[in-house]
Amino acid sequence: MTLLNETHNPALRSWVAAANTPDNDFPIQNLPFAVFRREGSSEAFRGGVAIGDQIVDLAALADQRILGEAVATALQAGAQSSLNALMALGHSHWSALRLALSHALREGAAEQAALTACLVPQAQAQYTVPARIGDYTDFYTSIHHATNIGKLFRPDNPLLPNYKWVPIGYHGRVSSIGISGQQFRRPNGQTMPPGATQPVLGPSKRVDIELEIGIFMGPGNALGDPIAIADAEQHVFGLCLLNDWSARDIQAWEYQPLGPFLSKNFATTLSPWIVTLEALAPYRAAFRRAEDDTQPLPYLDSSDNRAHGAFDLQLEVLLQTERMREAGQAAEHLVQTNYQYAYWTIAQMVTHHTVNGCNLQPGDLFGSGTLSGPTLDQAGALIELTQGGQRPIALSNGETRTFLDDGDAITLRGWCAKPGFARIGFGACVGQVLPARS
Ligand code: MN
């Protein structure tokens, strides 16, 4: 469990002025990682660290040798076109690099002049998926989402009996994972229209969002060696935002008996910045199970996990329709919720995923599952917000939505804030639905 240290001190200020403004996502206490290059250039993609409205170019920094030999290995790894090598190095390297950057970016730092030459404005950046993701597993850790969805798909049997014992997940698809800004065509697929006797092939009429956290793995485990819950977080690099676009009509027809297939694998969008567990240390929260609720089996339980296995992470979904865009109208708030309502923690996901000996590798990605909160206005998917499409959402320009229309863009945002600590944010995860291919 990562403890608080000098890098979390809320009084720290950076010589990058924009890092010190109150509502900015990237103060000196955050220091998240992405992979980027200058937009429109043919530069190599390389790792970067966000500070205010700038990016510290890790490839330039590695060449300059400003930060000393202790972090040279981490910088060389972070300078590559994907962060897998940095993810593989483990917590001691990540933490040393964070501390060195925290020192060099502080007001009054001797490194300011040399480091200024390594900055690229975020406004000029193009991002890419930050790791070569070997495998992607999507979990189902919100009991509120599982219950809401279960009611719609199986009114008589909403929550299946394994839910409170098993951190449920399925193996997803990597090839269609994109970075914020991703545009994708409305998927065609097979659906069974209400009252029909045979299915039809056509564009999905129920394209939906899933508000999720993405979790990037650090060092892996050997095939056959489970990861104990006490060690689980040593295998986690950090968190981003994830939108698991879902075609509900395709899903309803195909999902039994083996689970989601073509309803989920046409697009998944990530935010570019990965916020490390160390940066999130001030925002750890207790993992709570009511005393009269099912308790985790011993391999999924620990005092550390109960004390601070969860994260107090605020999450928001915004929608901008084509008409809003044409009218110059900003994206409109749909939902706000919090990651701490999840029924299973990240440590429990890692431990359960490996209990059979399954090996994780650096750069593997987990999705948390849709992070709906306890009330319906905290739901992380339109199918819940609109109660299966029965109650349209009224937008301020007079439009309504049940599911997404062509041209709709969805933005996910996430941030942590509490008195006595610096607010840190995740940036944005934006994706847009384009018309189906005819
Ligand atoms: Mn999902």
Short mmCIF file of C-alpha atoms and ligand atoms in Angstrom, two decimals:
data_model
loop_
_atom_site.label_atom_id
_atom_site.label_comp_id
_atom_site.label_asym_id
_atom_site.label_seq_id
_atom_site.Cartn_x
_atom_site.Cartn_y
_atom_site.Cartn_z
CA MET A 1 0.00 0.00 0.00
CA THR A 2 1.49 3.31 -1.11
CA LEU A 3 1.77 5.85 1.68
CA LEU A 4 1.70 9.60 1.49
CA ASN A 5 5.04 11.31 0.89
CA GLU A 6 6.42 14.74 0.03
CA THR A 7 5.09 14.54 -3.57
CA HIS A 8 1.52 14.80 -2.20
CA ASN A 9 2.17 18.00 -0.24
CA PRO A 10 -0.69 20.33 -1.28
CA ALA A 11 1.53 23.39 -0.77
CA LEU A 12 3.85 22.41 -3.65
CA ARG A 13 3.73 24.76 -6.64
CA SER A 14 5.31 24.39 -10.06
CA TRP A 15 7.22 26.89 -12.21
CA VAL A 16 4.77 25.81 -14.95
CA ALA A 17 2.18 28.47 -14.09
CA ALA A 18 -0.88 26.60 -15.42
CA ALA A 19 -0.18 23.74 -12.99
CA ASN A 20 -1.08 26.05 -10.08
CA THR A 21 -4.57 27.09 -11.19
CA PRO A 22 -7.26 25.64 -8.90
CA ASP A 23 -9.38 23.53 -11.27
CA ASN A 24 -6.63 22.23 -13.52
CA ASP A 25 -6.35 18.43 -13.79
CA PHE A 26 -2.56 18.27 -13.75
CA PRO A 27 -0.98 20.00 -10.74
CA ILE A 28 2.50 18.93 -9.62
CA GLN A 29 0.88 16.42 -7.22
CA ASN A 30 -0.56 14.39 -10.16
CA LEU A 31 2.17 13.74 -12.81
CA PRO A 32 0.29 11.17 -14.98
CA PHE A 33 1.80 9.38 -17.99
CA ALA A 34 0.71 9.31 -21.65
CA VAL A 35 2.22 8.53 -25.06
CA PHE A 36 2.21 11.44 -27.51
CA ARG A 37 3.84 13.32 -30.38
CA ARG A 38 3.24 16.74 -31.95
CA GLU A 39 0.01 16.69 -33.95
CA GLY A 40 0.55 16.65 -37.70
CA SER A 41 4.20 15.66 -37.30
CA SER A 42 5.93 12.43 -38.23
CA GLU A 43 7.80 12.40 -34.92
CA ALA A 44 8.11 9.14 -33.02
CA PHE A 45 5.53 8.63 -30.31
CA ARG A 46 7.12 8.71 -26.85
CA GLY A 47 6.14 8.88 -23.20
CA GLY A 48 5.26 12.14 -21.51
CA VAL A 49 4.17 13.43 -18.10
CA ALA A 50 1.46 16.07 -17.75
CA ILE A 51 2.17 19.28 -15.83
CA GLY A 52 -0.45 22.03 -16.10
CA ASP A 53 -1.05 22.66 -19.81
CA GLN A 54 2.33 21.16 -20.80
CA ILE A 55 3.87 17.72 -21.34
CA VAL A 56 7.32 16.79 -20.09
CA ASP A 57 8.78 14.93 -23.09
CA LEU A 58 10.46 11.88 -21.51
CA ALA A 59 12.54 11.15 -24.63
CA ALA A 60 13.99 14.68 -24.61
CA LEU A 61 14.52 14.45 -20.87
CA ALA A 62 16.29 11.09 -21.15
CA ASP A 63 18.69 12.61 -23.71
CA GLN A 64 19.40 15.65 -21.55
CA ARG A 65 20.36 13.63 -18.43
CA ILE A 66 19.01 16.39 -16.17
CA LEU A 67 17.49 14.17 -13.49
CA GLY A 68 20.48 12.01 -12.55
CA GLU A 69 21.45 8.38 -12.95
CA ALA A 70 19.02 7.06 -10.34
CA VAL A 71 16.11 7.54 -12.73
CA ALA A 72 17.97 6.91 -16.01
CA THR A 73 16.48 3.42 -16.40
CA ALA A 74 12.92 4.66 -15.82
CA LEU A 75 13.44 7.56 -18.24
CA GLN A 76 14.82 5.31 -20.98
CA ALA A 77 11.78 3.06 -20.53
CA GLY A 78 9.40 6.04 -20.52
CA ALA A 79 10.98 7.45 -23.68
CA GLN A 80 9.73 4.55 -25.81
CA SER A 81 6.68 4.50 -28.09
CA SER A 82 4.68 2.53 -25.55
CA LEU A 83 4.89 2.45 -21.77
CA ASN A 84 5.18 -1.35 -21.43
CA ALA A 85 8.86 -1.22 -20.44
CA LEU A 86 8.16 1.44 -17.79
CA MET A 87 5.17 -0.55 -16.56
CA ALA A 88 7.38 -3.64 -16.24
CA LEU A 89 9.94 -1.87 -14.02
CA GLY A 90 7.73 -1.69 -10.96
CA HIS A 91 6.87 0.66 -8.16
CA SER A 92 10.37 1.63 -6.97
CA HIS A 93 11.28 2.98 -10.43
CA TRP A 94 7.92 4.73 -10.94
CA SER A 95 8.17 6.31 -7.51
CA ALA A 96 11.78 7.48 -7.99
CA LEU A 97 10.85 9.10 -11.31
CA ARG A 98 7.83 10.77 -9.73
CA LEU A 99 9.97 12.19 -6.93
CA ALA A 100 12.66 13.44 -9.34
CA LEU A 101 10.04 15.13 -11.55
CA SER A 102 8.34 16.61 -8.49
CA HIS A 103 11.67 18.15 -7.45
CA ALA A 104 12.60 19.42 -10.91
CA LEU A 105 9.17 20.96 -11.60
CA ARG A 106 8.87 22.82 -8.28
CA GLU A 107 9.12 26.57 -8.09
CA GLY A 108 12.76 27.53 -7.71
CA ALA A 109 14.14 24.25 -9.09
CA ALA A 110 17.65 24.49 -10.55
CA GLU A 111 16.51 22.28 -13.43
CA GLN A 112 13.92 24.81 -14.70
CA ALA A 113 15.91 26.17 -17.64
CA ALA A 114 17.02 22.77 -18.92
CA LEU A 115 13.59 21.21 -18.35
CA THR A 116 11.79 24.06 -20.15
CA ALA A 117 13.43 22.81 -23.35
CA CYS A 118 11.72 19.41 -22.79
CA LEU A 119 8.15 20.79 -22.62
CA VAL A 120 5.54 20.35 -25.37
CA PRO A 121 2.20 22.20 -25.04
CA GLN A 122 -0.73 19.80 -24.61
CA ALA A 123 -2.60 21.90 -27.19
CA GLN A 124 -0.09 20.68 -29.82
CA ALA A 125 -0.19 17.00 -28.82
CA GLN A 126 -1.59 13.96 -30.52
CA TYR A 127 -1.99 10.96 -28.20
CA THR A 128 -2.05 7.24 -28.82
CA VAL A 129 -2.97 4.17 -26.79
CA PRO A 130 -0.25 4.29 -24.11
CA ALA A 131 0.71 0.60 -24.08
CA ARG A 132 0.79 -2.41 -26.36
CA ILE A 133 -2.14 -4.04 -24.61
CA GLY A 134 -1.68 -7.79 -24.71
CA ASP A 135 -4.98 -8.68 -23.10
CA TYR A 136 -8.04 -6.74 -22.01
CA THR A 137 -10.43 -8.02 -19.36
CA ASP A 138 -13.66 -6.19 -18.62
CA PHE A 139 -15.08 -6.71 -15.14
CA TYR A 140 -18.56 -6.02 -13.76
CA THR A 141 -17.78 -4.53 -10.36
CA SER A 142 -20.77 -2.26 -9.77
CA ILE A 143 -23.53 -4.21 -8.07
CA HIS A 144 -25.87 -1.33 -8.87
CA HIS A 145 -25.17 -1.68 -12.60
CA ALA A 146 -25.41 -5.47 -12.41
CA THR A 147 -28.78 -5.21 -10.66
CA ASN A 148 -30.18 -2.48 -12.95
CA ILE A 149 -29.10 -4.34 -16.10
CA GLY A 150 -30.21 -7.66 -14.68
CA LYS A 151 -33.72 -6.26 -14.08
CA LEU A 152 -33.95 -5.21 -17.73
CA PHE A 153 -32.58 -8.43 -19.22
CA ARG A 154 -34.02 -10.88 -16.63
CA PRO A 155 -36.84 -9.19 -14.64
CA ASP A 156 -37.48 -12.32 -12.57
CA ASN A 157 -33.81 -12.95 -11.72
CA PRO A 158 -31.79 -9.69 -11.80
CA LEU A 159 -28.69 -10.55 -9.74
CA LEU A 160 -27.30 -14.02 -10.39
CA PRO A 161 -26.19 -15.94 -7.27
CA ASN A 162 -22.47 -15.94 -8.16
CA TYR A 163 -22.27 -12.12 -8.26
CA LYS A 164 -21.48 -11.61 -4.57
CA TRP A 165 -18.74 -14.28 -4.59
CA VAL A 166 -16.97 -13.89 -7.94
CA PRO A 167 -15.53 -10.65 -9.40
CA ILE A 168 -17.27 -11.35 -12.73
CA GLY A 169 -15.46 -10.49 -15.95
CA TYR A 170 -15.07 -11.49 -19.59
CA HIS A 171 -12.13 -11.37 -21.96
CA GLY A 172 -12.49 -8.39 -24.29
CA ARG A 173 -10.92 -7.35 -27.56
CA VAL A 174 -7.82 -5.14 -27.92
CA SER A 175 -7.75 -4.32 -31.65
CA SER A 176 -10.63 -1.82 -31.44
CA ILE A 177 -9.35 0.06 -28.36
CA GLY A 178 -8.69 3.69 -29.30
CA ILE A 179 -7.58 6.87 -27.59
CA SER A 180 -9.73 9.91 -26.75
CA GLY A 181 -10.99 11.45 -30.00
CA GLN A 182 -11.90 8.02 -31.35
CA GLN A 183 -14.72 8.02 -33.90
CA PHE A 184 -16.42 4.77 -34.84
CA ARG A 185 -19.25 3.68 -37.09
CA ARG A 186 -22.52 2.55 -35.55
CA PRO A 187 -22.14 -1.22 -35.57
CA ASN A 188 -24.18 -3.48 -37.80
CA GLY A 189 -25.28 -6.69 -36.17
CA GLN A 190 -27.87 -9.32 -35.62
CA THR A 191 -30.86 -8.40 -33.45
CA MET A 192 -34.22 -9.93 -32.66
CA PRO A 193 -36.84 -7.16 -32.99
CA PRO A 194 -39.68 -7.23 -30.42
CA GLY A 195 -42.37 -9.67 -31.54
CA ALA A 196 -40.32 -10.98 -34.49
CA THR A 197 -39.83 -14.68 -35.09
CA GLN A 198 -36.40 -14.43 -36.66
CA PRO A 199 -33.47 -12.02 -36.30
CA VAL A 200 -32.44 -9.30 -38.74
CA LEU A 201 -29.06 -7.83 -39.70
CA GLY A 202 -28.79 -4.04 -39.55
CA PRO A 203 -27.43 -1.02 -37.71
CA SER A 204 -27.80 -1.19 -33.93
CA LYS A 205 -30.64 1.04 -32.67
CA ARG A 206 -29.38 0.96 -29.11
CA VAL A 207 -25.78 2.22 -29.06
CA ASP A 208 -24.90 2.97 -25.44
CA ILE A 209 -21.99 4.09 -23.27
CA GLU A 210 -20.37 2.42 -20.28
CA LEU A 211 -18.63 4.74 -17.83
CA GLU A 212 -15.64 2.76 -16.57
CA ILE A 213 -12.17 3.03 -15.12
CA GLY A 214 -9.33 1.43 -17.11
CA ILE A 215 -6.58 -0.20 -15.03
CA PHE A 216 -3.13 -0.76 -16.57
CA MET A 217 -1.02 -3.59 -15.19
CA GLY A 218 2.60 -3.19 -14.15
CA PRO A 219 4.90 -6.18 -13.56
CA GLY A 220 3.27 -9.48 -14.43
CA ASN A 221 3.27 -12.90 -12.79
CA ALA A 222 4.61 -16.18 -14.12
CA LEU A 223 2.07 -18.61 -15.53
CA GLY A 224 0.93 -20.78 -12.64
CA ASP A 225 1.81 -18.28 -9.88
CA PRO A 226 -1.22 -16.57 -8.35
CA ILE A 227 -0.91 -13.01 -6.99
CA ALA A 228 -1.90 -12.80 -3.33
CA ILE A 229 -4.16 -9.91 -2.38
CA ALA A 230 -1.36 -8.45 -0.20
CA ASP A 231 0.82 -8.10 -3.34
CA ALA A 232 -1.89 -7.23 -5.85
CA GLU A 233 -1.36 -3.47 -6.06
CA GLN A 234 2.38 -3.95 -6.75
CA HIS A 235 1.17 -5.21 -10.14
CA VAL A 236 -0.91 -2.12 -10.97
CA PHE A 237 0.62 0.84 -12.84
CA GLY A 238 -2.31 3.23 -12.85
CA LEU A 239 -5.81 4.25 -13.84
CA CYS A 240 -7.46 6.00 -16.79
CA LEU A 241 -11.02 6.58 -18.01
CA LEU A 242 -12.63 3.98 -20.27
CA ASN A 243 -15.81 4.06 -22.35
CA ASP A 244 -16.98 0.56 -23.22
CA TRP A 245 -19.37 1.39 -26.08
CA SER A 246 -22.13 -1.21 -26.15
CA ALA A 247 -24.87 -2.14 -28.64
CA ARG A 248 -27.69 -3.19 -26.33
CA ASP A 249 -29.96 -4.74 -28.97
CA ILE A 250 -27.11 -6.91 -30.29
CA GLN A 251 -26.14 -7.73 -26.70
CA ALA A 252 -29.65 -8.81 -25.67
CA TRP A 253 -29.81 -11.33 -28.52
CA GLU A 254 -26.28 -12.73 -28.34
CA TYR A 255 -25.22 -12.64 -24.68
CA GLN A 256 -26.48 -16.03 -23.54
CA PRO A 257 -24.86 -18.44 -22.87
CA LEU A 258 -21.27 -17.16 -23.23
CA GLY A 259 -21.55 -13.41 -22.55
CA PRO A 260 -20.85 -10.26 -24.61
CA PHE A 261 -19.36 -10.69 -28.09
CA LEU A 262 -20.02 -8.36 -31.07
CA SER A 263 -22.08 -5.98 -28.90
CA LYS A 264 -18.87 -4.82 -27.20
CA ASN A 265 -15.87 -5.34 -29.48
CA PHE A 266 -16.45 -2.64 -32.14
CA ALA A 267 -14.91 0.22 -30.10
CA THR A 268 -13.52 1.01 -26.64
CA THR A 269 -12.15 4.49 -25.89
CA LEU A 270 -9.45 5.37 -23.32
CA SER A 271 -8.38 8.72 -21.90
CA PRO A 272 -4.71 9.37 -22.79
CA TRP A 273 -3.41 10.01 -19.26
CA ILE A 274 -2.68 7.21 -16.78
CA VAL A 275 -2.81 8.43 -13.17
CA THR A 276 -0.55 6.30 -10.97
CA LEU A 277 -1.69 4.63 -7.75
CA GLU A 278 0.93 6.72 -5.94
CA ALA A 279 -0.72 9.95 -7.16
CA LEU A 280 -4.07 8.57 -5.96
CA ALA A 281 -2.78 7.75 -2.45
CA PRO A 282 -4.59 10.69 -0.75
CA TYR A 283 -7.87 9.51 -2.24
CA ARG A 284 -7.93 5.94 -1.01
CA ALA A 285 -11.21 4.97 0.63
CA ALA A 286 -12.47 2.12 2.75
CA PHE A 287 -13.87 -0.92 0.96
CA ARG A 288 -17.16 -1.52 2.71
CA ARG A 289 -19.39 -4.57 2.80
CA ALA A 290 -22.44 -4.30 5.04
CA GLU A 291 -22.19 -6.76 7.95
CA ASP A 292 -25.29 -8.61 6.80
CA ASP A 293 -24.01 -8.84 3.21
CA THR A 294 -21.97 -11.69 1.74
CA GLN A 295 -18.32 -11.35 2.79
CA PRO A 296 -15.45 -12.05 0.35
CA LEU A 297 -13.75 -15.46 0.55
CA PRO A 298 -10.44 -15.25 2.46
CA TYR A 299 -8.27 -15.05 -0.70
CA LEU A 300 -10.18 -11.86 -1.67
CA ASP A 301 -10.03 -10.31 1.78
CA SER A 302 -7.38 -8.41 3.74
CA SER A 303 -7.28 -5.70 6.37
CA ASP A 304 -5.46 -3.37 3.92
CA ASN A 305 -8.13 -3.97 1.29
CA ARG A 306 -10.89 -3.20 3.80
CA ALA A 307 -9.10 -0.13 5.16
CA HIS A 308 -8.31 1.52 1.79
CA GLY A 309 -8.95 -0.79 -1.14
CA ALA A 310 -11.32 1.70 -2.83
CA PHE A 311 -10.85 5.11 -4.47
CA ASP A 312 -12.81 8.32 -3.88
CA LEU A 313 -12.84 9.25 -7.55
CA GLN A 314 -15.56 11.50 -8.96
CA LEU A 315 -16.82 10.61 -12.42
CA GLU A 316 -18.91 12.57 -14.90
CA VAL A 317 -20.51 11.91 -18.30
CA LEU A 318 -21.29 14.70 -20.82
CA LEU A 319 -23.10 14.57 -24.16
CA GLN A 320 -22.77 16.85 -27.17
CA THR A 321 -25.21 16.15 -30.01
CA GLU A 322 -24.63 17.15 -33.64
CA ARG A 323 -27.18 19.98 -33.21
CA MET A 324 -25.44 21.24 -30.08
CA ARG A 325 -22.11 21.19 -31.94
CA GLU A 326 -23.56 23.12 -34.90
CA ALA A 327 -25.05 25.70 -32.54
CA GLY A 328 -21.72 26.12 -30.73
CA GLN A 329 -23.28 24.73 -27.56
CA ALA A 330 -20.98 22.99 -25.06
CA ALA A 331 -21.41 19.36 -24.06
CA GLU A 332 -24.21 18.85 -21.53
CA HIS A 333 -23.87 17.09 -18.18
CA LEU A 334 -25.69 13.73 -18.01
CA VAL A 335 -24.45 11.98 -14.88
CA GLN A 336 -22.11 12.22 -11.91
CA THR A 337 -21.07 9.29 -9.76
CA ASN A 338 -18.09 7.93 -7.78
CA TYR A 339 -15.79 4.92 -8.16
CA GLN A 340 -16.03 4.12 -4.44
CA TYR A 341 -19.46 2.49 -4.92
CA ALA A 342 -17.83 -0.51 -6.67
CA TYR A 343 -18.54 -3.92 -5.10
CA TRP A 344 -15.03 -5.27 -5.81
CA THR A 345 -11.67 -3.49 -5.54
CA ILE A 346 -8.75 -3.43 -7.97
CA ALA A 347 -6.71 -5.67 -5.64
CA GLN A 348 -9.56 -8.21 -5.63
CA MET A 349 -9.72 -8.09 -9.45
CA VAL A 350 -5.98 -8.77 -9.77
CA THR A 351 -6.04 -11.58 -7.22
CA HIS A 352 -9.12 -13.24 -8.63
CA HIS A 353 -7.81 -13.00 -12.22
CA THR A 354 -4.66 -14.91 -11.23
CA VAL A 355 -6.02 -17.36 -8.63
CA ASN A 356 -6.08 -20.11 -11.27
CA GLY A 357 -2.50 -19.33 -12.33
CA CYS A 358 -3.46 -17.05 -15.24
CA ASN A 359 -0.51 -14.78 -16.02
CA LEU A 360 -0.85 -11.01 -16.34
CA GLN A 361 1.68 -9.04 -18.38
CA PRO A 362 2.85 -5.40 -18.23
CA GLY A 363 0.43 -3.26 -20.24
CA ASP A 364 -2.55 -5.57 -19.82
CA LEU A 365 -5.77 -3.62 -19.33
CA PHE A 366 -8.70 -4.20 -17.00
CA GLY A 367 -12.02 -2.39 -17.26
CA SER A 368 -13.87 -1.85 -13.97
CA GLY A 369 -17.29 -2.43 -15.52
CA THR A 370 -19.93 0.29 -15.67
CA LEU A 371 -19.63 2.34 -12.49
CA SER A 372 -23.24 3.04 -11.60
CA GLY A 373 -23.90 4.40 -8.14
CA PRO A 374 -26.73 3.44 -5.78
CA THR A 375 -29.34 5.78 -7.28
CA LEU A 376 -30.56 5.79 -10.89
CA ASP A 377 -29.30 9.33 -11.52
CA GLN A 378 -25.79 7.97 -10.83
CA ALA A 379 -26.05 5.31 -13.54
CA GLY A 380 -23.10 4.95 -15.91
CA ALA A 381 -25.07 3.75 -18.95
CA LEU A 382 -28.03 5.11 -20.92
CA ILE A 383 -29.92 1.82 -20.68
CA GLU A 384 -30.14 2.41 -16.93
CA LEU A 385 -30.72 6.19 -17.08
CA THR A 386 -33.61 5.72 -19.52
CA GLN A 387 -34.88 2.50 -17.91
CA GLY A 388 -34.35 0.40 -20.97
CA GLY A 389 -35.25 3.23 -23.37
CA GLN A 390 -38.65 3.85 -21.69
CA ARG A 391 -37.84 7.30 -20.28
CA PRO A 392 -36.05 9.60 -22.72
CA ILE A 393 -33.56 12.14 -21.37
CA ALA A 394 -34.58 15.75 -22.13
CA LEU A 395 -31.69 17.95 -23.26
CA SER A 396 -31.68 21.73 -22.78
CA ASN A 397 -31.98 22.43 -26.53
CA GLY A 398 -35.24 20.45 -26.75
CA GLU A 399 -33.72 17.26 -28.11
CA THR A 400 -34.28 13.96 -26.34
CA ARG A 401 -32.21 10.79 -26.16
CA THR A 402 -32.77 7.21 -25.15
CA PHE A 403 -29.70 5.76 -26.86
CA LEU A 404 -27.07 7.56 -28.96
CA ASP A 405 -27.83 9.19 -32.32
CA ASP A 406 -25.32 9.48 -35.16
CA GLY A 407 -22.98 12.39 -34.49
CA ASP A 408 -23.35 12.24 -30.71
CA ALA A 409 -20.07 12.74 -28.83
CA ILE A 410 -19.61 11.52 -25.25
CA THR A 411 -17.02 12.92 -22.84
CA LEU A 412 -16.01 11.15 -19.64
CA ARG A 413 -14.25 13.10 -16.91
CA GLY A 414 -12.76 12.02 -13.59
CA TRP A 415 -11.16 13.84 -10.68
CA CYS A 416 -10.29 13.54 -7.00
CA ALA A 417 -10.70 16.39 -4.55
CA LYS A 418 -10.87 16.79 -0.79
CA PRO A 419 -9.84 19.38 1.78
CA GLY A 420 -6.14 19.30 2.63
CA PHE A 421 -4.99 17.80 -0.68
CA ALA A 422 -4.45 18.98 -4.21
CA ARG A 423 -7.27 18.26 -6.64
CA ILE A 424 -6.03 15.90 -9.37
CA GLY A 425 -7.83 15.03 -12.61
CA PHE A 426 -7.81 12.47 -15.39
CA GLY A 427 -8.36 14.77 -18.37
CA ALA A 428 -11.05 13.77 -20.87
CA CYS A 429 -12.09 10.62 -22.68
CA VAL A 430 -14.03 11.66 -25.82
CA GLY A 431 -15.60 9.44 -28.45
CA GLN A 432 -18.12 9.93 -31.25
CA VAL A 433 -20.66 7.73 -33.04
CA LEU A 434 -20.66 8.00 -36.83
CA PRO A 435 -23.41 6.64 -39.13
CA ALA A 436 -23.38 2.92 -39.87
CA ARG A 437 -21.71 1.66 -43.01
CA SER A 438 -24.51 0.93 -45.45
MN MN B 1 -18.20 -2.91 -19.80
#
